[in-house]
């Protein structure tokens, strides 16, 4: 019997399990057996896999993490290993493979397709930094988690009349910072897409302090903090020095990658998982599934890897203008 393979690769994201479930069940519904490779491309290279039945993916739609584990696999960048991976897939009678992950994972899927195995990518990353799609699985859950954390930090910032500098994830893109910063009503949102100027932030803090504001939230994206010696702590120290307001930095970190996926993440994961299997079933490979204007769609992997997503400067300006 023909089989469909599935793996999760790169950083995990809430909703990956919902995607694995949808891929598995869609494939079974269409008459395939399903193989789940463990720890991304490592499982494919080293024949570490599990067969997935409809029951094996019961009770996972609501769980964070990935039952298939995940990893970044540098060896898979070497062509000889891609060929070995393809041979392993042939031995398993794989008709195609669904890869759930980010841009790096899609490069592996492209190489495997070139080696002769049709592959479909599904965007799974909390960062929403994939050009071809408006939305990536895990993004909504991560933002809601970060928002809840900032709400809690705000309570203590308020009690102490402090400024809280909160670093959120997003190494190459500031989407989490922008949306979370807007949703918590931050005084300033610091992302790599917009120019960062500490004196402007200090100026705003002082101006609003003069109108009675006593505590302040600054949301910083990881990508900016990583480029500053001392990171978010340094930003907090500068604010203390320049304003006299006691400031604290909090790096939210991996809490943003865990937890039960939100409704939106479960829904998108389910739609995309089904769509990916449908493409493979029709004999179509070398595609990345995306979401545009609320509709699931697909793009060639080569094109998808070249696409860029313009930052929402309009939202950034709105948030900035009303942080009075
Ligand atoms: O790509 C998702 C992401 O969470 C980034 O925001 C972050 O920079 C990176 O992964 C962290 O990766 P790791 O878990 O390997 O430290």
Coordinates of C-alpha atoms and ligand atoms in Angstrom, one line a residue:
X1 CA 0.0 0.0 0.0
X2 CA 1.2 3.5 -0.8
X3 CA 2.3 5.5 2.2
X4 CA 2.5 9.2 3.1
X5 CA 5.2 10.4 5.5
X6 CA 5.1 13.3 7.9
X7 CA 7.7 15.0 10.0
X8 CA 8.1 18.2 12.1
X9 CA 11.4 20.1 11.8
X10 CA 13.0 23.2 13.3
X11 CA 11.6 25.0 16.3
X12 CA 8.4 23.5 17.6
X13 CA 5.2 25.4 17.6
X14 CA 1.8 24.9 19.3
X15 CA -0.6 23.4 16.7
X16 CA 2.0 21.1 15.1
X17 CA 0.2 18.1 16.7
X18 CA -3.1 19.3 15.2
X19 CA -1.3 19.3 11.8
X20 CA 0.1 15.8 12.3
X21 CA -3.3 14.6 13.2
X22 CA -4.9 16.2 10.2
X23 CA -2.2 14.8 7.8
X24 CA -2.6 11.3 9.3
X25 CA -6.3 11.2 9.2
X26 CA -6.6 12.8 5.8
X27 CA -4.1 10.3 4.4
X28 CA -5.9 7.3 6.0
X29 CA -9.3 8.6 4.7
X30 CA -7.8 8.6 1.2
X31 CA -6.5 5.0 1.6
X32 CA -2.9 5.5 2.6
X33 CA -0.8 4.3 5.4
X34 CA 1.1 6.9 7.4
X35 CA 4.7 7.0 8.6
X36 CA 5.8 9.7 11.1
X37 CA 9.6 10.3 11.1
X38 CA 11.1 11.2 14.4
X39 CA 13.2 14.3 15.1
X40 CA 12.8 15.9 11.7
X41 CA 15.1 14.9 8.9
X42 CA 17.2 12.9 11.4
X43 CA 14.5 10.3 11.5
X44 CA 14.4 10.1 7.8
X45 CA 18.1 9.7 7.5
X46 CA 18.4 7.1 10.2
X47 CA 15.2 5.2 9.7
X48 CA 13.7 6.3 13.0
X49 CA 9.9 6.4 12.4
X50 CA 6.6 5.2 13.7
X51 CA 3.5 4.1 11.8
X52 CA 0.6 6.4 12.6
X53 CA -2.9 5.1 12.8
X54 CA -6.1 7.2 13.3
X55 CA -6.0 6.2 17.0
X56 CA -2.3 7.1 17.4
X57 CA -3.2 10.7 16.7
X58 CA -6.2 10.8 19.1
X59 CA -6.0 13.2 22.0
X60 CA -3.3 15.3 20.5
X61 CA -5.2 18.1 18.8
X62 CA -5.1 20.2 22.0
X63 CA -1.5 19.5 23.0
X64 CA 1.5 21.8 22.5
X65 CA 4.9 20.4 21.3
X66 CA 5.0 17.6 18.7
X67 CA 4.6 13.9 19.3
X68 CA 7.1 13.3 16.5
X69 CA 9.8 15.4 18.3
X70 CA 11.7 18.0 16.3
X71 CA 15.2 19.0 15.5
X72 CA 17.3 21.0 13.1
X73 CA 19.4 18.6 10.9
X74 CA 22.5 20.1 9.4
X75 CA 23.5 16.8 7.8
X76 CA 20.5 17.1 5.5
X77 CA 22.1 20.0 3.7
X78 CA 24.5 17.6 2.1
X79 CA 23.2 16.1 -1.2
X80 CA 24.5 12.6 -0.4
X81 CA 22.3 12.6 2.7
X82 CA 19.3 13.8 0.7
X83 CA 19.8 10.9 -1.7
X84 CA 20.1 8.5 1.2
X85 CA 16.9 10.0 2.7
X86 CA 15.1 9.5 -0.6
X87 CA 16.2 5.8 -0.7
X88 CA 15.0 5.3 2.8
X89 CA 11.6 6.7 1.7
X90 CA 11.5 4.4 -1.3
X91 CA 12.1 1.4 0.9
X92 CA 9.0 2.5 2.8
X93 CA 6.9 2.9 -0.4
X94 CA 6.4 6.6 0.3
X95 CA 4.3 8.4 -2.2
X96 CA 5.1 11.8 -0.7
X97 CA 6.2 13.6 2.5
X98 CA 4.6 16.4 4.4
X99 CA 7.2 18.7 6.2
X100 CA 5.8 20.9 9.0
X101 CA 8.3 23.6 9.9
X102 CA 9.9 26.9 8.7
X103 CA 12.0 28.1 5.8
X104 CA 15.0 25.9 6.7
X105 CA 12.8 22.9 6.7
X106 CA 11.3 23.7 3.3
X107 CA 14.8 23.8 1.8
X108 CA 15.2 20.2 2.8
X109 CA 11.7 19.4 1.3
X110 CA 12.9 21.1 -2.0
X111 CA 16.0 19.0 -2.1
X112 CA 14.1 15.8 -1.5
X113 CA 11.6 16.8 -4.3
X114 CA 14.6 17.3 -6.6
X115 CA 15.8 13.8 -5.6
X116 CA 12.4 12.5 -6.7
X117 CA 10.1 12.4 -3.7
X118 CA 7.2 14.8 -3.9
X119 CA 7.1 17.0 -0.7
X120 CA 4.7 19.5 0.7
X121 CA 5.7 22.1 3.3
X122 CA 3.3 23.4 6.0
X123 CA 4.4 26.6 7.8
X124 CA 4.8 25.9 11.5
X125 CA 6.6 28.5 13.5
X126 CA 5.6 30.9 16.2
X127 CA 7.5 33.7 14.4
X128 CA 5.2 34.2 11.4
X129 CA 8.3 34.9 9.4
X130 CA 7.5 32.9 6.2
X131 CA 7.0 35.1 3.2
X132 CA 4.4 33.2 1.2
X133 CA 1.8 33.0 4.0
X134 CA -0.1 35.5 6.0
X135 CA -0.1 33.0 8.9
X136 CA 2.0 30.3 10.4
X137 CA 0.9 27.6 12.8
X138 CA 1.7 28.5 16.4
X139 CA 1.8 32.2 15.9
X140 CA -1.6 32.9 17.6
X141 CA -0.9 30.7 20.6
X142 CA 2.5 32.3 21.1
X143 CA 1.1 35.8 20.9
X144 CA -1.7 35.0 23.4
X145 CA 0.8 33.5 25.8
X146 CA 3.1 36.5 25.5
X147 CA 0.1 38.8 26.0
X148 CA -1.0 37.0 29.2
X149 CA 2.6 37.2 30.5
X150 CA 2.9 40.9 29.9
X151 CA -0.5 41.5 31.6
X152 CA 0.9 39.8 34.7
X153 CA 4.1 41.8 34.5
X154 CA 2.1 44.9 34.2
X155 CA 0.5 44.3 37.6
X156 CA 3.8 44.3 39.3
X157 CA 5.1 47.2 37.2
X158 CA 2.0 49.2 38.3
X159 CA 2.5 48.3 42.0
X160 CA 6.1 49.5 41.9
X161 CA 5.8 52.5 39.5
X162 CA 8.3 50.7 37.3
X163 CA 9.2 50.4 33.6
X164 CA 9.1 46.8 32.3
X165 CA 11.1 46.0 29.3
X166 CA 9.8 42.7 27.9
X167 CA 11.6 40.7 25.3
X168 CA 9.5 38.4 23.1
X169 CA 10.6 35.8 20.5
X170 CA 11.2 36.6 16.9
X171 CA 14.8 36.4 15.7
X172 CA 14.3 37.5 12.2
X173 CA 10.9 39.2 12.3
X174 CA 9.1 41.4 14.7
X175 CA 5.6 40.2 14.2
X176 CA 5.1 38.9 17.8
X177 CA 6.5 42.1 19.2
X178 CA 4.2 44.3 17.0
X179 CA 1.0 42.4 17.8
X180 CA 1.7 41.8 21.4
X181 CA 3.0 45.3 21.9
X182 CA -0.2 46.7 20.4
X183 CA -2.5 44.3 22.4
X184 CA -0.9 45.3 25.7
X185 CA -0.9 49.0 24.9
X186 CA 2.9 49.2 25.1
X187 CA 4.6 52.6 25.4
X188 CA 7.0 51.5 22.8
X189 CA 7.5 48.5 20.4
X190 CA 11.0 47.8 19.4
X191 CA 11.5 45.7 16.3
X192 CA 14.1 45.4 13.6
X193 CA 11.7 46.6 11.0
X194 CA 11.3 50.0 12.5
X195 CA 14.2 52.2 13.6
X196 CA 15.1 51.9 17.3
X197 CA 16.0 55.1 19.2
X198 CA 16.4 55.0 22.9
X199 CA 16.1 58.8 23.2
X200 CA 12.7 58.8 21.5
X201 CA 11.5 56.2 23.9
X202 CA 12.9 58.1 26.9
X203 CA 11.2 61.3 25.5
X204 CA 7.8 59.5 25.4
X205 CA 8.2 58.1 28.9
X206 CA 9.0 61.6 30.2
X207 CA 6.2 63.3 28.3
X208 CA 3.6 60.8 29.5
X209 CA 5.0 60.9 33.0
X210 CA 4.3 64.6 33.0
X211 CA 0.6 63.8 32.3
X212 CA 0.5 61.4 35.3
X213 CA 1.6 58.0 33.8
X214 CA 3.5 56.0 36.5
X215 CA 4.3 52.7 34.9
X216 CA 5.5 51.7 31.5
X217 CA 5.7 48.7 29.2
X218 CA 8.3 48.4 26.4
X219 CA 8.1 45.4 24.2
X220 CA 11.3 44.4 22.4
X221 CA 11.7 41.7 19.8
X222 CA 14.5 39.1 20.3
X223 CA 16.1 40.1 17.0
X224 CA 16.8 43.6 18.2
X225 CA 17.9 42.6 21.7
X226 CA 20.3 40.0 20.3
X227 CA 22.2 42.8 18.5
X228 CA 22.6 45.0 21.6
X229 CA 25.5 44.2 23.9
X230 CA 23.7 43.4 27.2
X231 CA 20.3 42.8 25.3
X232 CA 17.0 43.9 27.0
X233 CA 18.8 44.4 30.3
X234 CA 20.9 47.1 28.7
X235 CA 17.8 48.8 27.4
X236 CA 16.2 48.7 30.9
X237 CA 19.4 50.1 32.4
X238 CA 19.5 53.0 29.9
X239 CA 15.9 53.8 30.7
X240 CA 16.7 53.9 34.4
X241 CA 19.7 56.1 33.8
X242 CA 18.0 58.5 31.5
X243 CA 14.6 58.8 33.4
X244 CA 15.3 57.8 37.0
X245 CA 12.5 55.3 36.7
X246 CA 13.3 51.9 38.1
X247 CA 13.3 49.5 35.2
X248 CA 13.4 45.7 34.9
X249 CA 13.9 43.5 31.9
X250 CA 12.1 40.1 31.4
X251 CA 12.9 37.7 28.6
X252 CA 9.8 35.6 28.0
X253 CA 11.7 32.9 26.1
X254 CA 10.5 29.4 25.5
X255 CA 7.2 29.8 27.4
X256 CA 6.0 31.2 24.1
X257 CA 6.7 28.0 22.3
X258 CA 4.6 25.8 24.6
X259 CA 1.0 25.4 25.7
X260 CA -2.3 24.3 24.3
X261 CA -2.8 25.7 20.8
X262 CA -5.6 28.2 20.4
X263 CA -8.7 27.6 18.3
X264 CA -7.1 29.5 15.4
X265 CA -3.9 27.4 15.4
X266 CA -5.9 24.1 15.6
X267 CA -8.1 25.3 12.8
X268 CA -5.4 26.4 10.4
X269 CA -3.3 23.3 11.2
X270 CA -6.3 21.1 10.4
X271 CA -7.0 22.9 7.1
X272 CA -3.4 23.0 6.0
X273 CA -2.8 19.4 7.0
X274 CA -5.7 18.2 4.9
X275 CA -4.8 20.4 2.0
X276 CA -1.2 19.1 2.0
X277 CA -2.3 15.5 1.7
X278 CA -4.8 16.4 -1.0
X279 CA -1.9 17.8 -3.1
X280 CA 0.2 14.7 -2.7
X281 CA -2.9 12.5 -3.5
X282 CA -3.2 14.4 -6.8
X283 CA 0.4 13.7 -7.5
X284 CA 1.5 17.2 -6.8
X285 CA 4.7 17.9 -4.9
X286 CA 7.3 20.7 -4.4
X287 CA 4.7 23.1 -2.9
X288 CA 4.3 25.0 0.3
X289 CA 0.8 25.5 1.8
X290 CA 0.0 29.0 2.9
X291 CA -2.9 31.1 3.9
X292 CA -3.8 34.3 2.0
X293 CA -6.8 36.5 2.9
X294 CA -8.1 33.7 5.1
X295 CA -8.0 31.0 2.4
X296 CA -5.6 28.1 2.2
X297 CA -3.5 28.0 -0.9
X298 CA -0.2 26.8 -2.2
X299 CA 3.0 28.0 -3.9
X300 CA 6.0 26.3 -5.5
X301 CA 8.7 25.9 -2.9
X302 CA 11.3 27.8 -4.9
X303 CA 9.0 30.8 -5.2
X304 CA 7.8 30.5 -1.6
X305 CA 11.4 30.7 -0.4
X306 CA 12.0 33.9 -2.2
X307 CA 8.8 35.7 -1.1
X308 CA 8.9 38.4 1.5
X309 CA 6.2 39.7 3.7
X310 CA 6.0 43.5 4.2
X311 CA 5.9 44.5 7.8
X312 CA 2.6 46.0 9.0
X313 CA 4.0 49.6 9.4
X314 CA 0.4 50.9 9.5
X315 CA -0.3 49.0 12.7
X316 CA 3.1 50.0 14.1
X317 CA 2.3 53.7 13.5
X318 CA -1.2 53.4 15.1
X319 CA 0.3 51.7 18.2
X320 CA 3.0 54.4 18.3
X321 CA 0.6 57.3 17.8
X322 CA -1.8 56.3 20.6
X323 CA 0.8 55.4 23.2
X324 CA 0.2 58.7 25.0
Ligands
LIG1 O1 11.9 30.2 15.2 C1 11.2 30.1 16.4 C2 12.1 30.6 17.5 O2 11.4 30.4 18.7 C3 12.7 31.9 17.4 O3 11.8 33.0 17.7 C4 13.9 31.8 18.3 O4 14.9 32.8 17.9 C5 14.4 30.4 18.0 O5 13.3 29.7 17.6 C6 15.0 29.8 19.3 O6 15.4 28.5 18.9 P1 15.9 27.5 20.0 O7 14.7 26.9 20.6 O8 16.6 26.5 19.2 O9 16.8 28.2 21.0

